[in-house]
Amino acid sequence: MPSVPTRSHLLVCATVLLALTGCGSDGDPAGTDQSLGTVHRDRLLTDDSDHPTPQNRTEGPIEIEHGKRFSIAMLQNASARLEWTASTQPADSLKALGTSTEDTPGNKHLDGAGYTLYFTFQGTRPGDARIVFTNYCGTHKNTGCYSPTLQNTVTYRVTVR
């Protein structure tokens, strides 16, 4: 009987596929490189203890020229119940180009350790858009990872010029 792929298995397969198709990055993830564009690090990734993170928050605006790429770096860590997905609203001024990963400094080669997940976008035409990141473990109550105190959503406001 064939096995049913788990959510983790599908995420690994998607990451491998993106890396093989050139959507990943081996460049400088902290600043800019050709595949990621300008990188904006989420507040959770910077661990700003002076500014606690609410369950739902809005960041930005990020301003980008049409035709240019940018990435938003989110902390992904299944053991800390941070599993982000992204959607854009409206989709006509931004195009999602894919995701790529990097081990978080200090956690390389550790099982269950966090890593940085880069969501890369390109401005396609002038306008305003929103990118809504949803934390699977903070929003899906019927899963084993749910907790009412987790981050639910992070919305980035984006202006494409």
JSON list of C-alpha atoms in Angstrom, two decimals:
[
{"chain": "A", "resi": 1, "resn": "MET", "atom": "CA", "xyz": [0.00, 0.00, 0.00]},
{"chain": "A", "resi": 2, "resn": "PRO", "atom": "CA", "xyz": [1.56, 3.37, -0.99]},
{"chain": "A", "resi": 3, "resn": "SER", "atom": "CA", "xyz": [2.30, 5.82, 1.80]},
{"chain": "A", "resi": 4, "resn": "VAL", "atom": "CA", "xyz": [0.64, 9.22, 1.93]},
{"chain": "A", "resi": 5, "resn": "PRO", "atom": "CA", "xyz": [3.16, 12.10, 1.93]},
{"chain": "A", "resi": 6, "resn": "THR", "atom": "CA", "xyz": [3.15, 14.21, 5.09]},
{"chain": "A", "resi": 7, "resn": "ARG", "atom": "CA", "xyz": [3.06, 18.02, 5.11]},
{"chain": "A", "resi": 8, "resn": "SER", "atom": "CA", "xyz": [6.77, 18.06, 6.10]},
{"chain": "A", "resi": 9, "resn": "HIS", "atom": "CA", "xyz": [7.61, 15.72, 3.23]},
{"chain": "A", "resi": 10, "resn": "LEU", "atom": "CA", "xyz": [5.79, 17.96, 0.76]},
{"chain": "A", "resi": 11, "resn": "LEU", "atom": "CA", "xyz": [7.63, 21.06, 2.06]},
{"chain": "A", "resi": 12, "resn": "VAL", "atom": "CA", "xyz": [10.99, 19.32, 1.65]},
{"chain": "A", "resi": 13, "resn": "CYS", "atom": "CA", "xyz": [10.06, 18.23, -1.89]},
{"chain": "A", "resi": 14, "resn": "ALA", "atom": "CA", "xyz": [8.95, 21.77, -2.80]},
{"chain": "A", "resi": 15, "resn": "THR", "atom": "CA", "xyz": [12.18, 23.25, -1.43]},
{"chain": "A", "resi": 16, "resn": "VAL", "atom": "CA", "xyz": [14.29, 20.75, -3.39]},
{"chain": "A", "resi": 17, "resn": "LEU", "atom": "CA", "xyz": [12.29, 21.46, -6.55]},
{"chain": "A", "resi": 18, "resn": "LEU", "atom": "CA", "xyz": [12.74, 25.23, -6.16]},
{"chain": "A", "resi": 19, "resn": "ALA", "atom": "CA", "xyz": [16.48, 24.81, -5.60]},
{"chain": "A", "resi": 20, "resn": "LEU", "atom": "CA", "xyz": [16.78, 22.65, -8.72]},
{"chain": "A", "resi": 21, "resn": "THR", "atom": "CA", "xyz": [14.88, 25.17, -10.83]},
{"chain": "A", "resi": 22, "resn": "GLY", "atom": "CA", "xyz": [17.08, 28.08, -9.79]},
{"chain": "A", "resi": 23, "resn": "CYS", "atom": "CA", "xyz": [14.72, 29.79, -7.35]},
{"chain": "A", "resi": 24, "resn": "GLY", "atom": "CA", "xyz": [17.07, 29.28, -4.41]},
{"chain": "A", "resi": 25, "resn": "SER", "atom": "CA", "xyz": [20.01, 31.41, -3.42]},
{"chain": "A", "resi": 26, "resn": "ASP", "atom": "CA", "xyz": [23.63, 30.69, -2.65]},
{"chain": "A", "resi": 27, "resn": "GLY", "atom": "CA", "xyz": [24.42, 34.41, -2.41]},
{"chain": "A", "resi": 28, "resn": "ASP", "atom": "CA", "xyz": [24.37, 36.90, 0.44]},
{"chain": "A", "resi": 29, "resn": "PRO", "atom": "CA", "xyz": [21.01, 36.41, 2.16]},
{"chain": "A", "resi": 30, "resn": "ALA", "atom": "CA", "xyz": [21.58, 39.25, 4.63]},
{"chain": "A", "resi": 31, "resn": "GLY", "atom": "CA", "xyz": [21.63, 42.04, 2.03]},
{"chain": "A", "resi": 32, "resn": "THR", "atom": "CA", "xyz": [20.99, 41.83, -1.65]},
{"chain": "A", "resi": 33, "resn": "ASP", "atom": "CA", "xyz": [21.81, 39.33, -4.34]},
{"chain": "A", "resi": 34, "resn": "GLN", "atom": "CA", "xyz": [20.53, 38.75, -7.81]},
{"chain": "A", "resi": 35, "resn": "SER", "atom": "CA", "xyz": [18.05, 35.99, -6.98]},
{"chain": "A", "resi": 36, "resn": "LEU", "atom": "CA", "xyz": [16.67, 37.39, -3.69]},
{"chain": "A", "resi": 37, "resn": "GLY", "atom": "CA", "xyz": [16.78, 41.10, -4.44]},
{"chain": "A", "resi": 38, "resn": "THR", "atom": "CA", "xyz": [16.61, 43.32, -1.36]},
{"chain": "A", "resi": 39, "resn": "VAL", "atom": "CA", "xyz": [16.00, 41.22, 1.77]},
{"chain": "A", "resi": 40, "resn": "HIS", "atom": "CA", "xyz": [13.66, 42.46, 4.52]},
{"chain": "A", "resi": 41, "resn": "ARG", "atom": "CA", "xyz": [14.02, 40.50, 7.77]},
{"chain": "A", "resi": 42, "resn": "ASP", "atom": "CA", "xyz": [10.89, 39.91, 9.81]},
{"chain": "A", "resi": 43, "resn": "ARG", "atom": "CA", "xyz": [10.92, 41.18, 13.38]},
{"chain": "A", "resi": 44, "resn": "LEU", "atom": "CA", "xyz": [10.71, 37.63, 14.80]},
{"chain": "A", "resi": 45, "resn": "LEU", "atom": "CA", "xyz": [13.93, 36.81, 12.97]},
{"chain": "A", "resi": 46, "resn": "THR", "atom": "CA", "xyz": [15.73, 39.72, 14.64]},
{"chain": "A", "resi": 47, "resn": "ASP", "atom": "CA", "xyz": [14.43, 38.71, 18.11]},
{"chain": "A", "resi": 48, "resn": "ASP", "atom": "CA", "xyz": [13.55, 42.25, 19.22]},
{"chain": "A", "resi": 49, "resn": "SER", "atom": "CA", "xyz": [12.73, 41.67, 22.90]},
{"chain": "A", "resi": 50, "resn": "ASP", "atom": "CA", "xyz": [11.99, 45.39, 23.45]},
{"chain": "A", "resi": 51, "resn": "HIS", "atom": "CA", "xyz": [9.01, 45.15, 21.08]},
{"chain": "A", "resi": 52, "resn": "PRO", "atom": "CA", "xyz": [6.91, 42.04, 21.73]},
{"chain": "A", "resi": 53, "resn": "THR", "atom": "CA", "xyz": [5.18, 40.61, 18.71]},
{"chain": "A", "resi": 54, "resn": "PRO", "atom": "CA", "xyz": [1.37, 40.55, 18.78]},
{"chain": "A", "resi": 55, "resn": "GLN", "atom": "CA", "xyz": [-0.54, 37.63, 17.29]},
{"chain": "A", "resi": 56, "resn": "ASN", "atom": "CA", "xyz": [-1.56, 39.67, 14.23]},
{"chain": "A", "resi": 57, "resn": "ARG", "atom": "CA", "xyz": [0.59, 42.54, 13.06]},
{"chain": "A", "resi": 58, "resn": "THR", "atom": "CA", "xyz": [1.21, 44.75, 10.05]},
{"chain": "A", "resi": 59, "resn": "GLU", "atom": "CA", "xyz": [4.67, 45.81, 8.85]},
{"chain": "A", "resi": 60, "resn": "GLY", "atom": "CA", "xyz": [5.97, 48.10, 6.15]},
{"chain": "A", "resi": 61, "resn": "PRO", "atom": "CA", "xyz": [5.55, 49.74, 3.83]},
{"chain": "A", "resi": 62, "resn": "ILE", "atom": "CA", "xyz": [8.14, 48.17, 1.59]},
{"chain": "A", "resi": 63, "resn": "GLU", "atom": "CA", "xyz": [8.72, 50.30, -1.50]},
{"chain": "A", "resi": 64, "resn": "ILE", "atom": "CA", "xyz": [9.97, 48.63, -4.66]},
{"chain": "A", "resi": 65, "resn": "GLU", "atom": "CA", "xyz": [10.39, 49.65, -8.29]},
{"chain": "A", "resi": 66, "resn": "HIS", "atom": "CA", "xyz": [8.33, 47.60, -10.75]},
{"chain": "A", "resi": 67, "resn": "GLY", "atom": "CA", "xyz": [10.45, 44.89, -12.29]},
{"chain": "A", "resi": 68, "resn": "LYS", "atom": "CA", "xyz": [12.65, 44.61, -9.16]},
{"chain": "A", "resi": 69, "resn": "ARG", "atom": "CA", "xyz": [12.83, 41.64, -6.79]},
{"chain": "A", "resi": 70, "resn": "PHE", "atom": "CA", "xyz": [12.70, 41.60, -3.02]},
{"chain": "A", "resi": 71, "resn": "SER", "atom": "CA", "xyz": [12.48, 38.91, -0.36]},
{"chain": "A", "resi": 72, "resn": "ILE", "atom": "CA", "xyz": [11.02, 38.73, 3.11]},
{"chain": "A", "resi": 73, "resn": "ALA", "atom": "CA", "xyz": [12.96, 36.50, 5.52]},
{"chain": "A", "resi": 74, "resn": "MET", "atom": "CA", "xyz": [10.78, 34.63, 8.01]},
{"chain": "A", "resi": 75, "resn": "LEU", "atom": "CA", "xyz": [11.88, 32.32, 10.84]},
{"chain": "A", "resi": 76, "resn": "GLN", "atom": "CA", "xyz": [10.65, 28.80, 10.07]},
{"chain": "A", "resi": 77, "resn": "ASN", "atom": "CA", "xyz": [10.90, 26.33, 12.92]},
{"chain": "A", "resi": 78, "resn": "ALA", "atom": "CA", "xyz": [8.54, 23.36, 13.28]},
{"chain": "A", "resi": 79, "resn": "SER", "atom": "CA", "xyz": [9.67, 22.67, 16.85]},
{"chain": "A", "resi": 80, "resn": "ALA", "atom": "CA", "xyz": [8.79, 26.29, 17.80]},
{"chain": "A", "resi": 81, "resn": "ARG", "atom": "CA", "xyz": [5.53, 25.93, 15.83]},
{"chain": "A", "resi": 82, "resn": "LEU", "atom": "CA", "xyz": [6.38, 28.57, 13.22]},
{"chain": "A", "resi": 83, "resn": "GLU", "atom": "CA", "xyz": [5.33, 27.34, 9.76]},
{"chain": "A", "resi": 84, "resn": "TRP", "atom": "CA", "xyz": [4.66, 30.26, 7.40]},
{"chain": "A", "resi": 85, "resn": "THR", "atom": "CA", "xyz": [2.84, 30.43, 4.08]},
{"chain": "A", "resi": 86, "resn": "ALA", "atom": "CA", "xyz": [2.28, 33.58, 2.03]},
{"chain": "A", "resi": 87, "resn": "SER", "atom": "CA", "xyz": [-0.45, 35.03, -0.17]},
{"chain": "A", "resi": 88, "resn": "THR", "atom": "CA", "xyz": [-0.53, 38.35, -2.01]},
{"chain": "A", "resi": 89, "resn": "GLN", "atom": "CA", "xyz": [-3.44, 40.79, -2.25]},
{"chain": "A", "resi": 90, "resn": "PRO", "atom": "CA", "xyz": [-3.96, 42.13, -4.92]},
{"chain": "A", "resi": 91, "resn": "ALA", "atom": "CA", "xyz": [-1.88, 39.77, -7.01]},
{"chain": "A", "resi": 92, "resn": "ASP", "atom": "CA", "xyz": [-1.66, 42.01, -10.10]},
{"chain": "A", "resi": 93, "resn": "SER", "atom": "CA", "xyz": [1.08, 44.31, -8.72]},
{"chain": "A", "resi": 94, "resn": "LEU", "atom": "CA", "xyz": [3.25, 41.52, -7.24]},
{"chain": "A", "resi": 95, "resn": "LYS", "atom": "CA", "xyz": [4.35, 38.16, -8.51]},
{"chain": "A", "resi": 96, "resn": "ALA", "atom": "CA", "xyz": [5.49, 35.43, -6.10]},
{"chain": "A", "resi": 97, "resn": "LEU", "atom": "CA", "xyz": [8.72, 33.90, -7.40]},
{"chain": "A", "resi": 98, "resn": "GLY", "atom": "CA", "xyz": [9.15, 31.12, -4.84]},
{"chain": "A", "resi": 99, "resn": "THR", "atom": "CA", "xyz": [10.97, 30.35, -1.62]},
{"chain": "A", "resi": 100, "resn": "SER", "atom": "CA", "xyz": [14.48, 29.41, -0.61]},
{"chain": "A", "resi": 101, "resn": "THR", "atom": "CA", "xyz": [16.07, 28.47, 2.70]},
{"chain": "A", "resi": 102, "resn": "GLU", "atom": "CA", "xyz": [19.12, 29.00, 4.85]},
{"chain": "A", "resi": 103, "resn": "ASP", "atom": "CA", "xyz": [20.09, 27.49, 8.20]},
{"chain": "A", "resi": 104, "resn": "THR", "atom": "CA", "xyz": [19.74, 30.05, 10.98]},
{"chain": "A", "resi": 105, "resn": "PRO", "atom": "CA", "xyz": [23.21, 31.05, 12.31]},
{"chain": "A", "resi": 106, "resn": "GLY", "atom": "CA", "xyz": [24.23, 28.87, 15.23]},
{"chain": "A", "resi": 107, "resn": "ASN", "atom": "CA", "xyz": [21.72, 26.15, 14.33]},
{"chain": "A", "resi": 108, "resn": "LYS", "atom": "CA", "xyz": [23.39, 24.57, 11.34]},
{"chain": "A", "resi": 109, "resn": "HIS", "atom": "CA", "xyz": [23.30, 20.77, 11.28]},
{"chain": "A", "resi": 110, "resn": "LEU", "atom": "CA", "xyz": [21.01, 20.47, 14.32]},
{"chain": "A", "resi": 111, "resn": "ASP", "atom": "CA", "xyz": [17.89, 18.33, 13.97]},
{"chain": "A", "resi": 112, "resn": "GLY", "atom": "CA", "xyz": [14.75, 20.34, 14.71]},
{"chain": "A", "resi": 113, "resn": "ALA", "atom": "CA", "xyz": [16.61, 23.65, 14.55]},
{"chain": "A", "resi": 114, "resn": "GLY", "atom": "CA", "xyz": [15.11, 26.74, 12.92]},
{"chain": "A", "resi": 115, "resn": "TYR", "atom": "CA", "xyz": [16.07, 28.18, 9.59]},
{"chain": "A", "resi": 116, "resn": "THR", "atom": "CA", "xyz": [15.36, 31.25, 7.51]},
{"chain": "A", "resi": 117, "resn": "LEU", "atom": "CA", "xyz": [12.72, 30.92, 4.82]},
{"chain": "A", "resi": 118, "resn": "TYR", "atom": "CA", "xyz": [12.96, 33.56, 2.08]},
{"chain": "A", "resi": 119, "resn": "PHE", "atom": "CA", "xyz": [9.77, 34.44, 0.22]},
{"chain": "A", "resi": 120, "resn": "THR", "atom": "CA", "xyz": [10.78, 36.19, -3.01]},
{"chain": "A", "resi": 121, "resn": "PHE", "atom": "CA", "xyz": [8.53, 38.54, -5.00]},
{"chain": "A", "resi": 122, "resn": "GLN", "atom": "CA", "xyz": [8.81, 40.81, -8.00]},
{"chain": "A", "resi": 123, "resn": "GLY", "atom": "CA", "xyz": [6.94, 44.07, -8.56]},
{"chain": "A", "resi": 124, "resn": "THR", "atom": "CA", "xyz": [5.02, 43.62, -11.79]},
{"chain": "A", "resi": 125, "resn": "ARG", "atom": "CA", "xyz": [3.26, 46.99, -12.12]},
{"chain": "A", "resi": 126, "resn": "PRO", "atom": "CA", "xyz": [2.73, 50.14, -10.04]},
{"chain": "A", "resi": 127, "resn": "GLY", "atom": "CA", "xyz": [0.22, 49.82, -7.22]},
{"chain": "A", "resi": 128, "resn": "ASP", "atom": "CA", "xyz": [-0.28, 48.87, -3.60]},
{"chain": "A", "resi": 129, "resn": "ALA", "atom": "CA", "xyz": [-0.38, 45.30, -2.38]},
{"chain": "A", "resi": 130, "resn": "ARG", "atom": "CA", "xyz": [-0.30, 43.28, 0.79]},
{"chain": "A", "resi": 131, "resn": "ILE", "atom": "CA", "xyz": [1.55, 40.06, 1.50]},
{"chain": "A", "resi": 132, "resn": "VAL", "atom": "CA", "xyz": [-0.15, 38.07, 4.23]},
{"chain": "A", "resi": 133, "resn": "PHE", "atom": "CA", "xyz": [1.97, 35.48, 6.01]},
{"chain": "A", "resi": 134, "resn": "THR", "atom": "CA", "xyz": [-0.09, 32.89, 7.88]},
{"chain": "A", "resi": 135, "resn": "ASN", "atom": "CA", "xyz": [1.35, 30.67, 10.60]},
{"chain": "A", "resi": 136, "resn": "TYR", "atom": "CA", "xyz": [-0.10, 27.20, 10.12]},
{"chain": "A", "resi": 137, "resn": "CYS", "atom": "CA", "xyz": [0.29, 26.30, 13.82]},
{"chain": "A", "resi": 138, "resn": "GLY", "atom": "CA", "xyz": [-1.26, 29.55, 15.01]},
{"chain": "A", "resi": 139, "resn": "THR", "atom": "CA", "xyz": [-4.36, 29.37, 12.84]},
{"chain": "A", "resi": 140, "resn": "HIS", "atom": "CA", "xyz": [-5.33, 25.71, 12.32]},
{"chain": "A", "resi": 141, "resn": "LYS", "atom": "CA", "xyz": [-7.04, 24.58, 15.52]},
{"chain": "A", "resi": 142, "resn": "ASN", "atom": "CA", "xyz": [-7.43, 20.95, 14.48]},
{"chain": "A", "resi": 143, "resn": "THR", "atom": "CA", "xyz": [-3.69, 20.25, 14.29]},
{"chain": "A", "resi": 144, "resn": "GLY", "atom": "CA", "xyz": [-1.33, 18.89, 16.89]},
{"chain": "A", "resi": 145, "resn": "CYS", "atom": "CA", "xyz": [0.81, 22.02, 16.75]},
{"chain": "A", "resi": 146, "resn": "TYR", "atom": "CA", "xyz": [-1.91, 24.62, 17.47]},
{"chain": "A", "resi": 147, "resn": "SER", "atom": "CA", "xyz": [-1.57, 27.04, 20.36]},
{"chain": "A", "resi": 148, "resn": "PRO", "atom": "CA", "xyz": [-3.73, 30.13, 21.01]},
{"chain": "A", "resi": 149, "resn": "THR", "atom": "CA", "xyz": [-0.64, 32.16, 21.99]},
{"chain": "A", "resi": 150, "resn": "LEU", "atom": "CA", "xyz": [1.23, 31.71, 18.70]},
{"chain": "A", "resi": 151, "resn": "GLN", "atom": "CA", "xyz": [1.68, 34.30, 15.98]},
{"chain": "A", "resi": 152, "resn": "ASN", "atom": "CA", "xyz": [-1.27, 34.08, 13.57]},
{"chain": "A", "resi": 153, "resn": "THR", "atom": "CA", "xyz": [-0.55, 36.49, 10.72]},
{"chain": "A", "resi": 154, "resn": "VAL", "atom": "CA", "xyz": [1.99, 39.06, 9.63]},
{"chain": "A", "resi": 155, "resn": "THR", "atom": "CA", "xyz": [0.90, 41.43, 6.87]},
{"chain": "A", "resi": 156, "resn": "TYR", "atom": "CA", "xyz": [3.49, 43.39, 4.86]},
{"chain": "A", "resi": 157, "resn": "ARG", "atom": "CA", "xyz": [2.27, 46.48, 3.00]},
{"chain": "A", "resi": 158, "resn": "VAL", "atom": "CA", "xyz": [4.06, 46.89, -0.34]},
{"chain": "A", "resi": 159, "resn": "THR", "atom": "CA", "xyz": [4.08, 49.82, -2.75]},
{"chain": "A", "resi": 160, "resn": "VAL", "atom": "CA", "xyz": [5.29, 49.12, -6.28]},
{"chain": "A", "resi": 161, "resn": "ARG", "atom": "CA", "xyz": [6.39, 52.26, -8.15]}
]
